């Protein structure tokens, strides 16, 4: 028989602490759809998505209802389009983007990712077409997400690609100027991108994966915050070792839920289960914020001195708890600190407690990087590229994944706000220091060589 | 050998289980199942045991009550007839947990179990506390139930929600596995 405390703690997590399964992502290989005829390729892609994902949303809803834990987002991640559509030019890539977007709408998923390229060592024909297509592709679709990996510890930083991405971001913002540059909110630039990611906007299905696989991304910042609050209230002298243990146990519980539901969905669809991505991903709702965890740990705000240490502890504890809960952990796994999607982090950025520089420091110990950061609309492509390069360097030298999702908001200045709506939320536009003059460093281009520790073999 | 079912009720105190089990041992009875609980200050225990052919049900009951008499505890013994059949024999079921929280009033258990019974759902465990006051956890019912897979679970859930709403209760219906997954290694 279940004990009342088991029942109560579960109900608290589900009903009062925003425990949910953030996303079930169907990874779908489109390698078999390849054709050098655009119409054939598009038709193959559409058929493949419609056939495999037809029941995805229904099954997710049924499983969510059975366990009383909602699957908030249902998504699809496909093989990197720059690889499977390498023979097409930029205009044709845009048509492929529309095909993916239409198929996503047809099966009712929230996002489809995989408009992606891997260019850490060099830009191939398909990659160039894809990057050139990104601004139009993202500004003329609703559900398509794109990602480009421009650096890795093994290969170094492809500064030519970094420059291209700086220009792509500025152009994507310009083409979606009427919506505060929302196209950029669907574009991630990575270093050390994992072989397979189920989390948007960077999601894609790795080349080493099976034909179809179900991955699940769990969330739960609200659950972690409440667990810390309870621990703080229950003892006179809580120390960080104790709190780390609390976070670890909570991450374990959250991950177990994700794996259970992911496996059920996979069974329901007759598709192999892949991995749990155990990231703490916030929403713009009160009580579902990563930023609030910092306050529960005794900091006045995220961004205050001590924040990097707190985030390092949080991230590590989440990974430890998750690793015990599931043998199949992947993706990004850790804490996300997006400025626009997290109410508390957004407030810290708005009131000056969190600067772009401190955000960059935080990214050295967290999962992703400069995520959903709104910048002044007149920020130059060179400046964007330079920020990308800085973030890539943190990833390359520290052998970790980092990424940027930057949004230069057309027509707006630092201190104003950008509005994206829904899960993407809103964000204060952050100022950038030291941008006067040109950035000749970025223009040098070329490949920043791989660091010495890449020679490990 | 015959099987008997023994129920023991009365004010809780140390040594009740020891007394009952000692007498059953002395009478050469073999205990197969025991469950006991304490509701507020009252002990409630149920035993299933095998008795030897030369002992009668009445004899066992008298022996138990003689021993328990000074403590206001009362034992009742009856024969367990035949092999027991599951309550939902032959039906495929899934284990769910129904939880309600909210203000106390008369008739809560009757109202919720009425809906449960109406769908042929079997309650396997019930833990209910009604202490009054504002703390929702002082007034809650936890039903572990087996739901036949061939019923319309959405309709069942909907009817439960409507009933709970009319009583001012919050209600949840969740698969039992989720509780075990979250809480047990």
XYZ file of C-alpha atoms in Angstrom:
642
model
C 0.000 0.000 0.000
C 1.192 3.476 -0.742
C 1.983 5.618 2.234
C 0.170 8.941 2.611
C 3.527 10.741 2.428
C 4.259 9.116 -0.947
C 0.872 10.198 -2.228
C 1.143 13.714 -0.832
C 4.666 14.348 -2.106
C 3.693 13.219 -5.582
C 0.556 15.347 -5.619
C 2.550 18.376 -4.445
C 5.047 17.930 -7.249
C 2.400 17.575 -9.891
C -0.249 20.011 -8.758
C 1.578 22.765 -6.907
C 5.147 22.685 -8.132
C 4.685 22.607 -11.897
C 6.162 19.162 -12.472
C 5.585 18.315 -16.066
C 7.213 16.564 -18.925
C 8.437 19.524 -20.891
C 8.721 17.763 -24.206
C 8.399 14.433 -25.881
C 10.419 14.629 -29.044
C 10.149 12.173 -31.879
C 13.536 11.892 -33.503
C 12.950 11.020 -37.113
C 15.604 10.087 -39.625
C 14.995 11.604 -43.029
C 18.060 10.003 -44.574
C 15.868 7.602 -46.492
C 13.991 10.522 -48.054
C 17.016 11.802 -49.920
C 16.577 12.670 -53.579
C 18.236 15.148 -55.918
C 14.792 16.152 -57.155
C 13.328 18.753 -54.849
C 9.704 17.744 -55.333
C 10.489 14.093 -54.692
C 12.473 14.982 -51.593
C 9.703 17.182 -50.242
C 7.075 14.537 -50.904
C 9.177 11.861 -49.216
C 9.731 14.087 -46.195
C 6.044 14.892 -45.859
C 4.991 11.261 -46.123
C 7.620 10.159 -43.631
C 6.580 12.724 -41.036
C 2.844 12.204 -41.480
C 3.106 8.442 -41.293
C 5.383 8.228 -38.274
C 4.130 11.163 -36.229
C 0.425 10.750 -36.965
C -0.374 9.469 -33.465
C 2.361 11.270 -31.524
C 0.193 14.002 -30.017
C -2.712 11.672 -29.219
C -0.502 9.109 -27.497
C 1.324 11.790 -25.502
C -1.994 13.201 -24.308
C -3.293 9.762 -23.371
C -0.162 8.878 -21.385
C -0.108 12.305 -19.735
C -3.719 11.830 -18.685
C -3.081 8.331 -17.354
C -0.319 9.524 -15.041
C -1.767 12.931 -14.311
C 1.426 14.546 -15.598
C 1.011 16.670 -18.687
C 3.300 16.389 -21.670
C 3.499 20.092 -22.402
C 5.140 20.032 -25.811
C 5.219 17.446 -28.528
C 7.991 17.933 -31.010
C 9.863 16.386 -33.881
C 13.596 16.487 -34.517
C 14.814 15.385 -37.924
C 18.193 14.553 -39.410
C 20.368 17.622 -40.085
C 18.880 19.148 -43.196
C 22.245 20.481 -44.386
C 23.399 16.859 -44.691
C 20.344 15.217 -46.213
C 19.572 18.094 -48.569
C 23.153 18.968 -49.429
C 22.502 19.172 -53.161
C 20.002 22.010 -52.928
C 20.574 25.759 -53.024
C 19.370 28.351 -50.530
C 16.044 29.001 -52.274
C 15.329 25.285 -52.350
C 16.294 25.035 -48.685
C 13.590 27.589 -47.929
C 11.068 25.381 -49.696
C 12.244 22.438 -47.605
C 11.743 24.596 -44.512
C 8.150 25.223 -45.561
C 7.650 21.500 -46.125
C 8.845 20.707 -42.610
C 6.720 23.474 -41.106
C 3.602 22.314 -42.933
C 4.127 18.707 -41.868
C 4.606 19.820 -38.257
C 1.299 21.672 -38.392
C -0.413 18.704 -39.987
C 0.532 16.339 -37.155
C -0.017 19.006 -34.495
C 3.453 19.256 -32.955
C 4.638 22.520 -31.425
C 8.055 22.661 -33.035
C 10.105 20.772 -35.586
C 13.869 20.991 -35.313
C 16.683 19.824 -37.485
C 17.105 22.669 -39.932
C 20.662 22.215 -38.863
C 24.222 22.075 -40.033
C 27.524 20.966 -38.547
C 30.299 23.273 -39.710
C 32.854 23.262 -36.912
C 35.680 22.419 -39.267
C 34.431 23.587 -42.606
C 31.381 24.751 -44.503
C 30.170 22.333 -47.167
C 27.797 23.193 -50.003
C 24.687 22.087 -48.170
C 25.752 23.936 -45.032
C 26.251 27.155 -46.969
C 22.831 26.842 -48.594
C 21.227 26.171 -45.232
C 22.885 29.107 -43.489
C 21.951 31.418 -46.358
C 18.377 30.164 -46.172
C 18.009 30.534 -42.394
C 16.758 34.161 -42.263
C 13.926 33.621 -44.753
C 13.226 30.067 -43.590
C 12.750 31.057 -39.955
C 10.883 34.283 -40.594
C 8.363 32.667 -42.967
C 7.612 29.595 -40.865
C 6.011 29.211 -37.448
C 7.279 25.954 -35.993
C 10.653 25.392 -37.604
C 13.811 25.581 -35.494
C 17.394 25.743 -36.701
C 20.818 25.146 -35.227
C 24.354 25.374 -36.502
C 27.404 23.953 -34.746
C 30.370 26.221 -35.482
C 32.948 24.961 -33.003
C 34.158 21.930 -31.103
C 36.976 21.008 -28.784
C 38.243 18.595 -31.427
C 38.081 20.972 -34.363
C 38.444 24.460 -32.920
C 36.275 27.451 -33.786
C 35.305 28.014 -37.396
C 35.378 31.793 -37.382
C 34.232 31.954 -40.997
C 31.075 30.167 -39.912
C 30.812 32.408 -36.865
C 30.839 35.440 -39.158
C 28.198 33.863 -41.372
C 25.995 33.196 -38.374
C 26.366 36.773 -37.125
C 25.052 37.976 -40.453
C 22.303 35.340 -40.504
C 21.067 36.420 -37.079
C 20.931 40.094 -38.007
C 19.134 39.278 -41.245
C 16.701 36.912 -39.526
C 15.866 39.668 -37.055
C 15.341 42.152 -39.863
C 13.007 39.820 -41.718
C 10.891 39.274 -38.633
C 11.128 42.897 -37.436
C 7.350 43.149 -37.058
C 7.504 40.439 -34.362
C 10.542 41.714 -32.442
C 12.906 39.475 -34.394
C 11.236 36.240 -33.342
C 12.983 34.273 -36.090
C 16.164 34.511 -34.000
C 14.387 32.879 -31.067
C 14.255 29.722 -33.161
C 17.965 29.678 -33.986
C 20.845 28.332 -31.880
C 24.548 28.546 -32.620
C 26.505 25.799 -30.858
C 29.895 24.619 -29.847
C 30.286 20.928 -29.033
C 26.699 20.197 -30.007
C 25.757 16.722 -28.702
C 25.405 14.023 -31.320
C 21.676 14.141 -30.770
C 19.547 16.766 -29.031
C 15.875 16.499 -28.180
C 15.599 20.067 -26.816
C 14.546 22.966 -28.998
C 15.627 25.181 -30.551
C 18.771 23.194 -31.169
C 17.062 19.837 -31.604
C 18.073 17.465 -34.364
C 18.346 13.709 -34.770
C 21.918 12.494 -34.753
C 23.266 10.658 -37.750
C 24.152 7.712 -35.511
C 20.547 7.263 -34.404
C 17.901 4.756 -35.482
C 15.122 5.490 -37.985
C 12.859 6.803 -35.258
C 13.384 7.316 -31.576
C 11.422 8.860 -28.726
C 13.370 11.239 -26.508
C 11.976 13.022 -23.523
C 12.917 16.277 -21.887
C 11.937 16.759 -18.282
C 11.770 20.059 -16.488
C 10.966 20.953 -12.919
C 12.622 24.136 -11.645
C 9.540 24.697 -9.498
C 9.930 21.286 -7.876
C 13.600 21.941 -7.108
C 12.837 25.372 -5.659
C 10.116 24.019 -3.369
C 12.368 21.171 -2.238
C 15.072 23.692 -1.318
C 12.530 25.893 0.468
C 11.305 22.934 2.518
C 14.863 21.903 3.361
C 15.729 25.438 4.440
C 12.648 25.602 6.657
C 13.161 22.199 8.227
C 16.615 22.715 9.660
C 18.360 25.499 11.548
C 21.674 25.078 9.838
C 21.201 24.005 6.232
C 24.526 23.823 4.437
C 25.272 23.588 0.760
C 26.263 19.939 0.922
C 22.867 19.152 2.382
C 21.063 21.315 -0.166
C 23.007 19.700 -2.985
C 21.740 16.337 -1.740
C 18.171 17.669 -1.746
C 18.539 18.901 -5.330
C 20.030 15.579 -6.360
C 17.139 13.593 -4.894
C 14.626 15.911 -6.497
C 16.318 15.618 -9.884
C 16.138 11.858 -9.448
C 12.375 11.984 -8.958
C 11.827 14.315 -11.862
C 13.966 12.201 -14.171
C 12.175 9.011 -13.198
C 8.889 10.598 -14.237
C 10.358 11.594 -17.572
C 11.725 8.171 -18.288
C 8.466 6.455 -17.334
C 6.403 8.634 -19.617
C 8.955 8.565 -22.423
C 9.033 4.787 -22.386
C 5.232 4.564 -22.355
C 4.954 6.911 -25.318
C 7.621 4.933 -27.133
C 5.737 1.699 -26.455
C 2.465 3.279 -27.529
C 3.960 4.295 -30.851
C 6.046 1.165 -31.321
C 9.211 3.239 -31.475
C 12.477 2.741 -29.602
C 13.034 4.857 -26.488
C 16.110 7.043 -26.665
C 17.224 9.308 -23.855
C 16.010 11.535 -21.076
C 17.282 15.077 -21.276
C 17.158 16.126 -17.652
C 17.437 19.849 -18.075
C 15.861 22.298 -15.689
C 13.991 24.383 -18.217
C 11.898 27.276 -16.971
C 8.695 28.777 -18.293
C 7.604 32.416 -18.064
C 5.290 31.477 -15.156
C 5.712 32.384 -11.513
C 6.885 29.321 -9.591
C 8.499 27.689 -12.607
C 11.700 29.686 -12.705
C 15.343 28.692 -12.504
C 16.074 32.238 -11.295
C 13.918 31.724 -8.201
C 16.155 28.828 -7.158
C 19.004 31.307 -6.675
C 16.871 33.285 -4.255
C 15.905 30.139 -2.392
C 19.626 29.446 -2.011
C 20.048 32.811 -0.305
C 21.178 35.075 -3.137
C 19.410 38.383 -3.625
C 19.069 37.646 -7.329
C 20.597 35.649 -10.119
C 23.581 37.690 -11.202
C 24.631 38.652 -7.675
C 28.092 37.513 -6.531
C 27.849 33.824 -5.708
C 25.585 33.070 -8.649
C 28.191 31.151 -10.611
C 28.996 28.927 -7.647
C 25.295 28.345 -7.001
C 24.654 27.461 -10.627
C 27.642 25.114 -10.698
C 26.280 23.287 -7.668
C 22.760 23.193 -9.076
C 23.877 21.866 -12.436
C 26.086 19.196 -10.944
C 23.437 18.004 -8.503
C 20.840 17.808 -11.273
C 23.158 15.674 -13.369
C 24.040 13.367 -10.488
C 20.416 12.781 -9.545
C 19.422 12.261 -13.148
C 22.288 9.897 -13.847
C 21.132 7.617 -11.039
C 17.534 7.755 -12.209
C 18.142 6.781 -15.807
C 20.761 4.842 -17.700
C 19.914 6.711 -20.857
C 20.622 10.361 -20.270
C 21.515 12.589 -23.169
C 20.930 15.841 -24.922
C 21.990 18.846 -22.915
C 21.077 17.945 -19.341
C 21.569 20.690 -16.779
C 20.049 24.061 -16.011
C 18.878 26.453 -18.694
C 19.127 30.160 -17.990
C 17.166 31.775 -20.799
C 16.494 35.441 -20.197
C 13.131 35.690 -21.900
C 11.612 32.343 -20.905
C 12.331 32.744 -17.197
C 10.389 35.457 -15.387
C 12.904 35.853 -12.598
C 15.983 35.942 -14.830
C 14.232 38.469 -17.048
C 13.571 40.682 -14.045
C 17.194 40.413 -12.928
C 18.309 41.494 -16.379
C 15.812 44.364 -16.392
C 16.838 45.788 -13.027
C 20.557 45.516 -13.748
C 21.408 42.687 -11.378
C 22.292 40.475 -14.322
C 24.565 41.811 -17.040
C 25.510 40.203 -20.326
C 29.022 39.695 -18.944
C 27.733 37.872 -15.845
C 25.447 35.768 -18.028
C 28.491 34.760 -20.029
C 30.293 33.782 -16.830
C 27.307 31.696 -15.753
C 27.344 29.845 -19.043
C 30.744 28.385 -18.192
C 29.015 26.159 -15.630
C 25.520 25.658 -17.048
C 24.018 23.641 -19.837
C 23.623 25.935 -22.699
C 24.770 29.478 -22.880
C 23.517 32.904 -23.775
C 19.961 31.772 -24.244
C 17.124 33.996 -25.434
C 19.089 37.190 -24.917
C 17.505 40.252 -26.507
C 19.976 42.866 -27.752
C 19.608 46.367 -29.207
C 18.333 46.327 -32.766
C 21.310 48.272 -34.087
C 23.818 45.675 -32.873
C 26.107 44.936 -35.800
C 26.614 41.500 -37.300
C 30.282 41.745 -36.290
C 29.363 42.334 -32.685
C 26.943 39.404 -32.761
C 29.706 37.246 -34.249
C 32.119 38.370 -31.555
C 29.669 37.418 -28.811
C 29.182 34.045 -30.504
C 32.965 33.576 -30.665
C 33.352 34.328 -26.953
C 30.691 31.800 -26.047
C 32.124 29.196 -28.393
C 35.540 29.651 -26.778
C 34.078 28.840 -23.356
C 32.676 25.606 -24.753
C 35.753 24.621 -26.728
C 38.260 25.205 -23.949
C 36.070 23.630 -21.264
C 35.045 20.656 -23.409
C 31.368 21.383 -22.891
C 28.376 22.353 -24.939
C 27.664 26.048 -25.171
C 25.295 27.908 -27.419
C 23.859 31.297 -28.115
C 20.343 32.316 -28.985
C 20.668 36.051 -29.543
C 17.901 38.333 -30.726
C 18.843 41.817 -31.941
C 15.385 43.373 -31.679
C 14.809 45.683 -34.637
C 14.034 49.283 -33.731
C 14.491 48.832 -30.001
C 17.210 49.935 -27.612
C 18.659 48.665 -24.350
C 16.141 49.021 -21.529
C 13.112 48.474 -23.762
C 11.358 45.119 -23.888
C 10.883 42.509 -26.584
C 7.724 40.410 -26.683
C 7.713 36.935 -28.197
C 4.634 35.380 -26.613
C 3.861 31.898 -25.357
C 6.670 29.808 -23.956
C 9.225 32.234 -25.398
C 7.938 34.969 -23.102
C 9.352 38.479 -23.101
C 12.738 39.950 -22.313
C 14.408 43.234 -21.460
C 16.876 44.317 -24.095
C 20.345 44.088 -22.585
C 23.145 46.504 -23.269
C 26.484 45.429 -24.699
C 29.652 47.112 -23.515
C 32.664 47.896 -25.691
C 30.957 47.853 -29.051
C 32.235 51.185 -30.320
C 34.336 50.911 -33.439
C 34.775 48.001 -35.767
C 35.679 44.487 -34.744
C 38.683 43.636 -36.880
C 39.313 40.483 -34.847
C 36.166 38.828 -36.058
C 36.826 39.823 -39.644
C 40.095 37.901 -39.630
C 38.061 34.733 -40.045
C 39.731 31.357 -40.480
C 39.822 28.543 -37.955
C 40.872 29.114 -34.359
C 42.814 25.880 -33.809
C 41.642 23.198 -31.478
C 43.100 23.450 -27.975
C 45.936 21.198 -26.892
C 43.650 18.966 -24.826
C 41.803 17.993 -27.999
C 44.716 15.660 -28.751
C 43.536 13.168 -26.152
C 43.012 9.838 -27.800
C -7.378 -28.299 7.275
C -9.875 -25.528 7.636
C -9.173 -21.839 7.232
C -10.556 -19.262 9.615
C -10.678 -15.487 9.567
C -10.234 -13.723 12.885
C -11.027 -10.071 13.436
C -9.887 -8.276 16.576
C -11.110 -4.794 17.520
C -10.732 -2.615 20.569
C -8.650 0.045 22.313
C -5.048 -0.035 21.201
C -2.376 -1.072 23.679
C 0.963 -2.866 23.516
C 0.817 -6.659 23.266
C -2.373 -7.319 21.298
C -0.607 -9.058 18.428
C 1.520 -11.010 20.883
C -1.577 -12.247 22.752
C -3.495 -13.268 19.622
C -0.571 -14.960 17.918
C 0.465 -16.782 21.121
C -3.002 -18.289 21.535
C -3.151 -19.301 17.881
C 0.252 -20.929 18.277
C -0.817 -22.722 21.435
C -3.878 -24.033 19.560
C -1.635 -25.282 16.734
C -3.038 -22.778 14.218
C -0.905 -21.624 11.339
C -1.189 -17.915 10.528
C -1.217 -17.214 6.771
C -2.049 -13.497 6.525
C -2.223 -10.666 9.001
C -3.065 -7.036 8.575
C -3.530 -4.527 11.322
C -4.021 -0.811 11.644
C -4.795 1.780 14.258
C -7.597 4.246 13.620
C -7.243 7.116 16.057
C -6.888 5.041 19.274
C -8.632 1.874 18.123
C -6.838 -1.307 17.093
C -8.176 -3.308 14.170
C -6.553 -6.579 13.151
C -7.496 -9.334 10.735
C -5.852 -12.744 10.652
C -6.305 -15.657 8.278
C -5.108 -18.954 9.757
C -5.376 -22.688 9.310
C -6.768 -24.627 12.268
C -6.227 -28.314 12.994
C -9.128 -30.708 12.410
C -9.610 -31.376 16.123
C -10.282 -27.706 16.974
C -13.560 -25.857 16.433
C -14.110 -22.250 15.436
C -16.032 -21.647 18.665
C -13.190 -23.019 20.753
C -10.666 -20.665 19.113
C -12.992 -17.695 19.514
C -13.566 -18.459 23.204
C -9.853 -18.892 23.871
C -9.098 -15.548 22.201
C -11.856 -13.637 23.989
C -10.890 -15.137 27.347
C -7.424 -13.756 26.869
C -8.569 -10.405 25.462
C -11.541 -9.829 27.736
C -9.796 -7.771 30.419
C -8.712 -5.253 27.764
C -12.093 -4.527 26.129
C -10.813 -6.111 22.918
C -13.211 -8.335 21.047
C -12.332 -11.196 18.704
C -14.681 -12.667 16.129
C -13.852 -15.864 14.276
C -15.556 -17.418 11.300
C -14.796 -20.079 8.764
C -13.310 -18.975 5.460
C -15.242 -20.912 2.854
C -13.635 -22.335 -0.270
C -10.919 -20.810 -2.396
C -11.346 -17.064 -2.640
C -11.917 -15.573 -6.066
C -10.608 -12.164 -7.063
C -13.167 -9.387 -6.908
C -12.770 -8.668 -10.608
C -12.249 -12.234 -11.734
C -11.126 -12.550 -15.314
C -11.097 -8.812 -15.929
C -7.951 -7.032 -16.974
C -7.367 -4.067 -14.703
C -4.901 -1.255 -14.126
C -4.043 0.103 -10.671
C -4.900 3.754 -10.110
C -4.944 6.048 -7.101
C -7.812 8.424 -6.391
C -7.023 11.204 -3.960
C -9.396 13.788 -2.581
C -8.667 16.782 -0.385
C -11.032 19.380 0.963
C -13.396 20.331 3.735
C -14.926 17.612 5.881
C -18.638 16.876 5.792
C -20.824 13.847 6.232
C -21.153 11.427 3.352
C -17.843 11.981 1.568
C -16.814 8.332 1.484
C -20.316 7.271 0.466
C -20.432 9.791 -2.364
C -17.041 8.923 -3.846
C -17.385 5.172 -3.430
C -20.810 5.427 -5.030
C -19.219 6.678 -8.245
C -16.429 4.129 -7.966
C -18.843 1.249 -7.517
C -21.042 2.494 -10.349
C -18.242 1.806 -12.815
C -17.362 -1.613 -11.407
C -14.077 -0.274 -10.093
C -12.708 -2.181 -7.111
C -11.202 -0.428 -4.094
C -8.165 -2.379 -2.885
C -7.011 0.014 -0.172
C -8.526 3.071 1.427
C -6.884 5.473 3.798
C -9.069 8.356 4.899
C -8.602 10.976 7.573
C -11.095 13.672 8.511
C -9.794 16.014 11.144
C -11.544 19.231 10.126
C -9.786 22.578 9.939
C -8.208 24.302 6.955
C -5.258 22.052 6.257
C -6.295 20.032 3.198
C -4.061 17.168 4.291
C -6.104 16.830 7.463
C -9.090 15.898 5.337
C -8.131 13.503 2.646
C -9.041 10.169 1.165
C -6.614 7.955 -0.707
C -8.252 5.146 -2.632
C -6.140 2.538 -4.341
C -8.364 1.042 -6.993
C -8.271 -1.494 -9.786
C -9.913 -0.070 -12.879
C -11.072 -2.529 -15.548
C -9.447 -1.572 -18.825
C -12.738 -1.899 -20.687
C -14.496 0.979 -18.917
C -14.457 4.535 -20.257
C -11.817 5.971 -17.954
C -12.347 9.522 -19.230
C -16.029 9.348 -18.326
C -15.222 7.792 -14.976
C -12.749 10.582 -14.248
C -15.215 13.199 -15.393
C -17.949 11.841 -13.122
C -15.552 11.698 -10.190
C -14.562 15.320 -10.851
C -18.181 16.421 -10.968
C -18.981 14.609 -7.747
C -15.908 16.041 -6.043
C -16.738 19.529 -7.233
C -20.231 19.270 -5.796
C -18.639 18.375 -2.448
C -15.998 21.096 -2.597
C -13.193 18.544 -2.933
C -10.060 18.562 -5.052
C -9.656 15.188 -6.696
C -6.978 13.470 -8.692
C -6.893 10.164 -10.533
C -3.432 8.939 -11.379
C -1.866 5.654 -12.293
C -0.305 3.996 -9.276
C 3.025 3.545 -11.046
C 3.711 7.266 -10.918
C 3.731 7.229 -7.113
C 6.094 4.287 -7.023
C 8.304 5.759 -9.719
C 8.751 9.021 -7.886
C 9.190 7.672 -4.394
C 10.803 4.267 -4.594
C 14.246 3.284 -5.804
